[in-house]
C-alpha atoms as one frame of an Amber mdcrd trajectory, in Angstrom:
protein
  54.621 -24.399  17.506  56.303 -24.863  20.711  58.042 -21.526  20.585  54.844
 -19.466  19.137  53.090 -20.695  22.080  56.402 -19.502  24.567  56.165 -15.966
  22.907  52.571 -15.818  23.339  52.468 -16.680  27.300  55.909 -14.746  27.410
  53.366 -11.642  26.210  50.654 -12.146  28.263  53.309 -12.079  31.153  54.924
  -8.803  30.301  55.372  -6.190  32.893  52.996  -3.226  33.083  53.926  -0.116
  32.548  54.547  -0.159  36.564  57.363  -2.824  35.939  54.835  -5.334  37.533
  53.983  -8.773  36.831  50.113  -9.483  38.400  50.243 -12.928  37.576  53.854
 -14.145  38.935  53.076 -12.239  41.890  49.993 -14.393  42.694  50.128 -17.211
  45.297  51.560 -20.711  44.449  48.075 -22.376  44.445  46.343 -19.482  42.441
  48.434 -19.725  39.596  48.062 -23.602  40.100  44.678 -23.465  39.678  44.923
 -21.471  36.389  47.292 -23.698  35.285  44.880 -26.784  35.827  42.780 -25.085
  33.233  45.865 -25.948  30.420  46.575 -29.313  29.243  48.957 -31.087  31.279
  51.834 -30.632  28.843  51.161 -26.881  28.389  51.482 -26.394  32.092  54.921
 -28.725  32.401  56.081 -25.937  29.607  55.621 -22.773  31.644  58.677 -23.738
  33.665  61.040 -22.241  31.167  59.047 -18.860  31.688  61.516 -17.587  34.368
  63.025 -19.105  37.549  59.836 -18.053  39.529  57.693 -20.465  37.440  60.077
 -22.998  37.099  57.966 -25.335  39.743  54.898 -23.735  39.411  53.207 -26.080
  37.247  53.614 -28.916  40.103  50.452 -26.967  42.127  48.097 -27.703  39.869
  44.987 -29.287  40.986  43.593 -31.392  37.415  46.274 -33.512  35.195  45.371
 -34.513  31.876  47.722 -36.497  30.295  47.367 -37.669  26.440  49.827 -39.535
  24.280  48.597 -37.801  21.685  49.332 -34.027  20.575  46.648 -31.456  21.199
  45.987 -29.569  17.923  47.931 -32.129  15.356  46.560 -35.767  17.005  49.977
 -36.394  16.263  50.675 -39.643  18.344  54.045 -39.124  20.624  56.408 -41.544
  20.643  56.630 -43.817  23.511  59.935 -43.189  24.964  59.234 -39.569  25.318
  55.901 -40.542  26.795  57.058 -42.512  29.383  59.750 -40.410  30.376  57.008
 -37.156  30.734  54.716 -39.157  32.526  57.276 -40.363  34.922  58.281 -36.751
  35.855  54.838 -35.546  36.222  54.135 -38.371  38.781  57.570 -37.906  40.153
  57.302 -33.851  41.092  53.687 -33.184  41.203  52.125 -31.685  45.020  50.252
 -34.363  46.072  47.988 -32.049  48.535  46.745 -30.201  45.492  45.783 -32.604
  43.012  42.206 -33.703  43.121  41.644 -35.355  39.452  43.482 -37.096  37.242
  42.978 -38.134  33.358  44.913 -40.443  31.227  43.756 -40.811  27.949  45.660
 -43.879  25.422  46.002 -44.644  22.219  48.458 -47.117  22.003  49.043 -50.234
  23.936  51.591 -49.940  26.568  53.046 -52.741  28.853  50.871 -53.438  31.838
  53.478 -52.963  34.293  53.858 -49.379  33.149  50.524 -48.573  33.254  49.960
 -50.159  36.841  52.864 -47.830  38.198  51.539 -45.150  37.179  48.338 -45.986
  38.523  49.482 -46.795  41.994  51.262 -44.011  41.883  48.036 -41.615  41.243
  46.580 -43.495  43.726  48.756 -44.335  46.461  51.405 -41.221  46.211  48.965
 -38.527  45.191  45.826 -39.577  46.926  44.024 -38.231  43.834  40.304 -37.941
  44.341  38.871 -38.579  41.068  40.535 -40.881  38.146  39.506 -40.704  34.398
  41.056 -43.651  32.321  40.375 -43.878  28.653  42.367 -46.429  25.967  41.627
 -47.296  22.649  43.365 -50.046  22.904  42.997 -53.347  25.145  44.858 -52.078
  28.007  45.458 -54.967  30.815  45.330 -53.683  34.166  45.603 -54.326  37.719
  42.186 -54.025  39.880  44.104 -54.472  43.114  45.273 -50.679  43.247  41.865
 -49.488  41.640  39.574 -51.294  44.199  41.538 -50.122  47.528  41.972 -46.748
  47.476  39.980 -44.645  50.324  40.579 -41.117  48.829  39.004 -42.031  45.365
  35.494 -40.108  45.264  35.268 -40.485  41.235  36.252 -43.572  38.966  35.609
 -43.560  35.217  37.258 -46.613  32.966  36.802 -46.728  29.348  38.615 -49.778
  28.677  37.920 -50.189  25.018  36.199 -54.142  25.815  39.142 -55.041  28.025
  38.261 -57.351  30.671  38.911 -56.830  34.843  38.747 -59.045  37.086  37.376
 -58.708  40.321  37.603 -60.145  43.399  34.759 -61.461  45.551  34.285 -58.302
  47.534  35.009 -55.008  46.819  34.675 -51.810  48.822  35.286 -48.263  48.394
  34.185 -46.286  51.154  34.324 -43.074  49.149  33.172 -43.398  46.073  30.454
 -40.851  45.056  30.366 -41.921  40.728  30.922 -44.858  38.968  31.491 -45.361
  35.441  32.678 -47.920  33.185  32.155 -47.781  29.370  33.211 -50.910  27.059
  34.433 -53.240  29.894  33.589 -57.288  30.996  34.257 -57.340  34.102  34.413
 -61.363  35.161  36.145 -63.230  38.408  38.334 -65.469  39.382  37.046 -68.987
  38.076  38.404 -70.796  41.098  36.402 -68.902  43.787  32.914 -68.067  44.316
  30.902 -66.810  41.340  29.170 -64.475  43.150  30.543 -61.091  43.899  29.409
 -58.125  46.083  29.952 -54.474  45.442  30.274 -52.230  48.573  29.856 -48.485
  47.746  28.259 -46.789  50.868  28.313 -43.337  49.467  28.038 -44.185  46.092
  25.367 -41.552  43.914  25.750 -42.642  40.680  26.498 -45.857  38.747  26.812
 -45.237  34.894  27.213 -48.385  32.408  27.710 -48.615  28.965  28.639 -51.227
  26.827  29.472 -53.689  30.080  28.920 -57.238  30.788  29.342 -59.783  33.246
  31.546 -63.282  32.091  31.464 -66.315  34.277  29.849 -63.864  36.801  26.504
 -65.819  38.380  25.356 -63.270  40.472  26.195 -59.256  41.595  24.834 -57.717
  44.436  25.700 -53.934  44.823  24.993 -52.424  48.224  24.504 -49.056  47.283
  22.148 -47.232  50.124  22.680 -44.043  49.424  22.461 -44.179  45.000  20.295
 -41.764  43.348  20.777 -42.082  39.359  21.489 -45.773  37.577  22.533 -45.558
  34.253  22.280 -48.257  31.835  23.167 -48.241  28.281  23.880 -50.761  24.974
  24.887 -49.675  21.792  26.074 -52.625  20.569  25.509 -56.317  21.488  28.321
 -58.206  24.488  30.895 -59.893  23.276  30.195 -63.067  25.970  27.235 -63.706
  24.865  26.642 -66.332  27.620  26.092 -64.266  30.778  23.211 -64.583  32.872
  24.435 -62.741  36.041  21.621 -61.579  38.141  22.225 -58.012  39.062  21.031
 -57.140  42.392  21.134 -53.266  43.524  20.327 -52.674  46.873  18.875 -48.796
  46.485  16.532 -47.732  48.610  17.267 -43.896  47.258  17.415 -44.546  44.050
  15.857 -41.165  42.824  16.444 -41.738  38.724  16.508 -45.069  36.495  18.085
 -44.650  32.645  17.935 -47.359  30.304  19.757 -46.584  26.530  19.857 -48.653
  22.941  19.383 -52.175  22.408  17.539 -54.585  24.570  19.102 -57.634  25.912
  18.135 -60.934  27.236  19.951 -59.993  30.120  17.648 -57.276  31.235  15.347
 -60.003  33.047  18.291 -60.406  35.564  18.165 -57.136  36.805  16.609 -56.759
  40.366  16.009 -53.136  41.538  15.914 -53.270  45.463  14.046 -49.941  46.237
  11.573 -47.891  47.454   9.965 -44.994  45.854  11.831 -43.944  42.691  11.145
 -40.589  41.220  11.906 -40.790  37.554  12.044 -43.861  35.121  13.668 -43.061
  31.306  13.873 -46.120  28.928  14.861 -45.525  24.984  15.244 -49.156  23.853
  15.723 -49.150  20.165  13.572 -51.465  18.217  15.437 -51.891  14.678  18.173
 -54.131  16.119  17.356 -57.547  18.214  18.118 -60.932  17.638  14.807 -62.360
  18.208  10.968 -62.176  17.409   9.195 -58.936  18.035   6.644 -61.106  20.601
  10.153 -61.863  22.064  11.000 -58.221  22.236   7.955 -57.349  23.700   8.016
 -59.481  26.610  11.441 -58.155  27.855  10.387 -54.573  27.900   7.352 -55.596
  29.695   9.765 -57.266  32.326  11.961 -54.242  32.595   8.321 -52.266  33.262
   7.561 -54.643  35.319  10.171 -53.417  37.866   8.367 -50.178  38.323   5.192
 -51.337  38.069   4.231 -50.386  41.940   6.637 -47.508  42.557   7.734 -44.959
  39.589   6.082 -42.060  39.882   7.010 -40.429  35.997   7.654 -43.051  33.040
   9.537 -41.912  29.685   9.210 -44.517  27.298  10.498 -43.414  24.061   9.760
 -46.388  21.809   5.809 -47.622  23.219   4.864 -49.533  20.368   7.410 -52.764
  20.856   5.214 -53.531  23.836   1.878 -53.737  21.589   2.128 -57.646  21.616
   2.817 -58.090  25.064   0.124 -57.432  28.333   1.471 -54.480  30.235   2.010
 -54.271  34.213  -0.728 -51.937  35.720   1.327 -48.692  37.008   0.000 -47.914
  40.505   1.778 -45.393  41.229   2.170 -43.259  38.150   1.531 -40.044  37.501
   3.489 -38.578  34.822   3.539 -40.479  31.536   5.580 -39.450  28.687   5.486
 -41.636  25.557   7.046 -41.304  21.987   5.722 -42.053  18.318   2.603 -44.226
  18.938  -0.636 -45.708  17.655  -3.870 -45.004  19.474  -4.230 -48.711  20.632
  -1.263 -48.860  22.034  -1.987 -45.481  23.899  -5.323 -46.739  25.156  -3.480
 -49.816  26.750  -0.707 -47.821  28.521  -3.912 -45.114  29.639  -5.891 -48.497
  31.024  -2.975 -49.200  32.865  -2.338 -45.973  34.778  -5.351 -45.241  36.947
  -3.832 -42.544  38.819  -2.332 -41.032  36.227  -2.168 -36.752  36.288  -0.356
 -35.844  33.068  -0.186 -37.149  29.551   2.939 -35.876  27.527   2.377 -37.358
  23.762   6.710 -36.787  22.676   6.389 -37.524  19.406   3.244 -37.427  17.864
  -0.005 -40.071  17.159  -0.163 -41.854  13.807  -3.598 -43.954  14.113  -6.143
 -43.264  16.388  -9.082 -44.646  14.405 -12.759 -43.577  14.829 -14.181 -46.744
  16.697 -11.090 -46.254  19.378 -13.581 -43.342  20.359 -16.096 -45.498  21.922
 -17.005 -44.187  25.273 -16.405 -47.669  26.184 -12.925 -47.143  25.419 -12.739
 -44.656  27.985 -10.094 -45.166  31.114 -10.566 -45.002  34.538  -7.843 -42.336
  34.998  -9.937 -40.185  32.554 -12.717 -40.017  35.321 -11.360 -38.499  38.269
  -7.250 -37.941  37.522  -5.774 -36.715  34.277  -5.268 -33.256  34.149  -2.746
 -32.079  31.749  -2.461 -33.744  28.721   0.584 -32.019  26.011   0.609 -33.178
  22.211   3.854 -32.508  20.782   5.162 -33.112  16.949   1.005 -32.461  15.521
   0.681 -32.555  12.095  -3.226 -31.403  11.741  -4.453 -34.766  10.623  -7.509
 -36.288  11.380  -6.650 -38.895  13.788  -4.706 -36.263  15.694  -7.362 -34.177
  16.101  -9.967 -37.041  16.769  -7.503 -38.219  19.439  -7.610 -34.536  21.217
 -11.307 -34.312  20.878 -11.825 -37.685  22.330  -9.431 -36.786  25.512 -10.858
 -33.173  25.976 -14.591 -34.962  25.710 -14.156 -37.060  28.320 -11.237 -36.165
  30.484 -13.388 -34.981  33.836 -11.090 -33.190  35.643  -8.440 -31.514  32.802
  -7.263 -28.217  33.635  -5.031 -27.762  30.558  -4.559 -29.258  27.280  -0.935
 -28.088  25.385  -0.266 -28.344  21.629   3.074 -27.565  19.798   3.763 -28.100
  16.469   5.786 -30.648  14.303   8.713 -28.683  12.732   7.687 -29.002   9.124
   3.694 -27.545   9.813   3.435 -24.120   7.647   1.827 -21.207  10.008  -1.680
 -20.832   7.471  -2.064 -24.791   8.421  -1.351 -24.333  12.012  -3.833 -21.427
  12.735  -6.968 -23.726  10.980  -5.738 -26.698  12.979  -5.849 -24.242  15.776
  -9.290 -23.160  15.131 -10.508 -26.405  14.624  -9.216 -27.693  18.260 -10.811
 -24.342  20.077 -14.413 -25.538  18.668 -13.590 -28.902  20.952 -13.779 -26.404
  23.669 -17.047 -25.438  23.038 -18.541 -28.617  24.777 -16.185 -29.213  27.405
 -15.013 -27.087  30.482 -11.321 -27.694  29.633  -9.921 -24.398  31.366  -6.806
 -23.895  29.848  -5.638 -24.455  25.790  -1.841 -23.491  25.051  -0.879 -23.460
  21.470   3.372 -23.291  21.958   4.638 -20.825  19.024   5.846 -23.104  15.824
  10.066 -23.534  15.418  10.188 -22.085  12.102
């Protein structure tokens, strides 16, 4: 393999017919940048090329380093590993490297791995660090959680626990991510920690908890996009850490998979936030659905008074619970719902401009068409209203008659299509919903062209 690949970059590099050789005539940190664009490894092997490429490879800008073999997944042998990785670190031009990734998949001594982290760190003054280990790698935070050149930081630690210290600041941090990790602190000390990132944009979680952790307050003035995501439940199960972000930019909110108890303990510090997304799965919790329904009303809660577009992909684990009135609102998207729960959210949003239905109605019954059923934001707001995923039923198009009926002030009313609708049933459903028009002064009705 090794010497297939040699001949091929040996081909690519032949002369012209000039007797010229464009590439090895480029500059030092032109060819390093082309190199960056090759695996690590691959790069390290275009030294035996010719004497003018024997230190080329040490100007590249990106290192990816795997202990595993690129085509094969072959895992390489430790000894060898160490022994590459040490003469990377040891001959690589620190001005030009600007990210560096280490992916694991066996466990190595901690003292190894620290070196070679300080050495990224402190020696090469890389900007942004990518760590990933399938296995529970034990690290130092000391290095981590002091360098002033690091811009990007991204631990996946496989459910490894860090421990940090009381404070922490890193003045140039831009994005923060850490996937599978509990990050606790020192039992002996305070219990409550605060994280420092004054340029910090964006702070991505998945899979993380807090151990023996009573309270976090990040100071994050300048964040624009929190990312929070579970996929499957924490292994300490007895955290209660209230987690404090101090983010009055905070442009975009994400919440992912299962719902924990722990969600109450969040406290969002802000201002006016742009964009709220929350896809909380509702086949897995360990508690009653009433239960269920009063945490996502909490986590709603928090944007009650200053989200101005809601995605909430899963509306109908909030039917038991009494939603927060959304002042501010006035972009509502919602997935697979009844026509209850639709009214409620509706009541709830008086200022409310556009309706996006994701994933289709599957009940909207024929006394829900009351005109006392009518909401305010019907009267003198809502304006665009899209159904997506329709079927043709009856409900569906009771539910669009009832909107375009009494909807004052809509402009234009969308419909597309669920994927499985045959084209002779879409153009009578289509018929049918024109006659709606008839009565109203809807101006605009878009039918979007079906996927099949």
């Amino acid at each position: 393999m090794d010497s297939m690949r040699r001949r091929c970059i040996n081909k690519r590099l032949k002369p012209n017919p000039e007797g010229q050789d464009f590439i090895s005539n480029l500059p030092d940190f032109i060819i390093g940048l082309i190199l960056s664009l090759l695996p690590t490894k691959d790069a390290f092997r275009t030294s035996v090329l010719s004497k003018r490429w024997i230190n080329l490879w040490m100007f590249i800008t990106a290192v990816e380093i795997k202990d595993k073999e690129q085509l094969s997944r072959k895992k390489i042998r430790k000894i060898p590993f160490y022994k590459f990785v040490n003469k990377v670190l040891l001959h690589l031009e620190s001005s030009s490297i600007q990210s560096f990734s280490l992916s694991l998949s066996q466990s190595y001594r901690h003292c190894r791995v620290d070196k070679w982290i300080n050495d990224i760190l402190i020696n090469l003054r890389v900007k942004e660090l990518y760590i990933n280990s399938k296995q529970n790698l034990s690290i130092s935070c000391h290095t981590l959680l002091e360098s002033p050149s690091l811009e990007v930081l991204m631990l996946n630690m496989n459910w490894y626990s860090i421990t940090l210290p009381t404070f922490v600041c890193l003045s140039s941090l831009t994005v923060l991510k850490f996937s599978k990790i509990t990050v606790t602190c020192d039992p002996f000390k305070s219990q409550m920690l605060t994280l420092n990132f004054p340029v910090l944009r964006e702070y991505l979680t998945e899979d993380c908890n807090w151990s023996n952790v009573k309270g976090v307050t990040l100071e994050v003035p300048l964040l624009e996009v929190l990312s929070i995501k579970y996929s499957r439940f924490p292994i300490s199960k007895e955290s209660n850490t209230v987690i404090k972000f101090c983010a009055p930019c905070l442009a975009k909110f994400y919440y992912y998979g299962l719902l924990l108890p722990d969600t109450n303990s969040l406290d969002l510090s802000i201002g006016h936030i742009a964009y709220a997304h929350i896809d909380i799965c509702p086949f897995i919790y360990m508690g009653s659905a009433e239960q269920m329904a009063l945490i996502a009303c909490e986590l709603l809660k928090k944007f009650n008074n200053n989200v101005e577009c809601l995605t909430f992909q899963w509306p109908e684990i909030v039917a038991p619970a009494k939603l927060p009135t959304f002042r501010m609102l006035s972009c509502l998207e919602l997935g697979y719902l009844t026509g209850v729960v639709l009214l409620n959210f509706l009541r709830n949003t008086p200022f409310l401009k556009t309706l996006v239905i994701l994933k289709g109605i599957y009940q909207f019954d024929e006394e829900l068409s009351n005109p006392d059923n009518v909401p305010s934001c019907f009267m003198s707001n809502l304006q665009v209203v899209n159904f997506g995923a329709l079927n043709g039923k009856k409900h569906e198009l009771r539910l669009a008659k009832f909107i375009m009926d009494n909807a004052k002030e809509l402009q234009r009313v969308s419909f597309s299509a669920a994927r499985n609708m045959h084209r002779s049933k879409f153009e009578k459903v289509k018929k049918k919903i024109i006659s709606f028009k008839k009565s109203v002064s809807v101006a605009v009705i878009d039918f979007l062209p079906l996927h099949n």
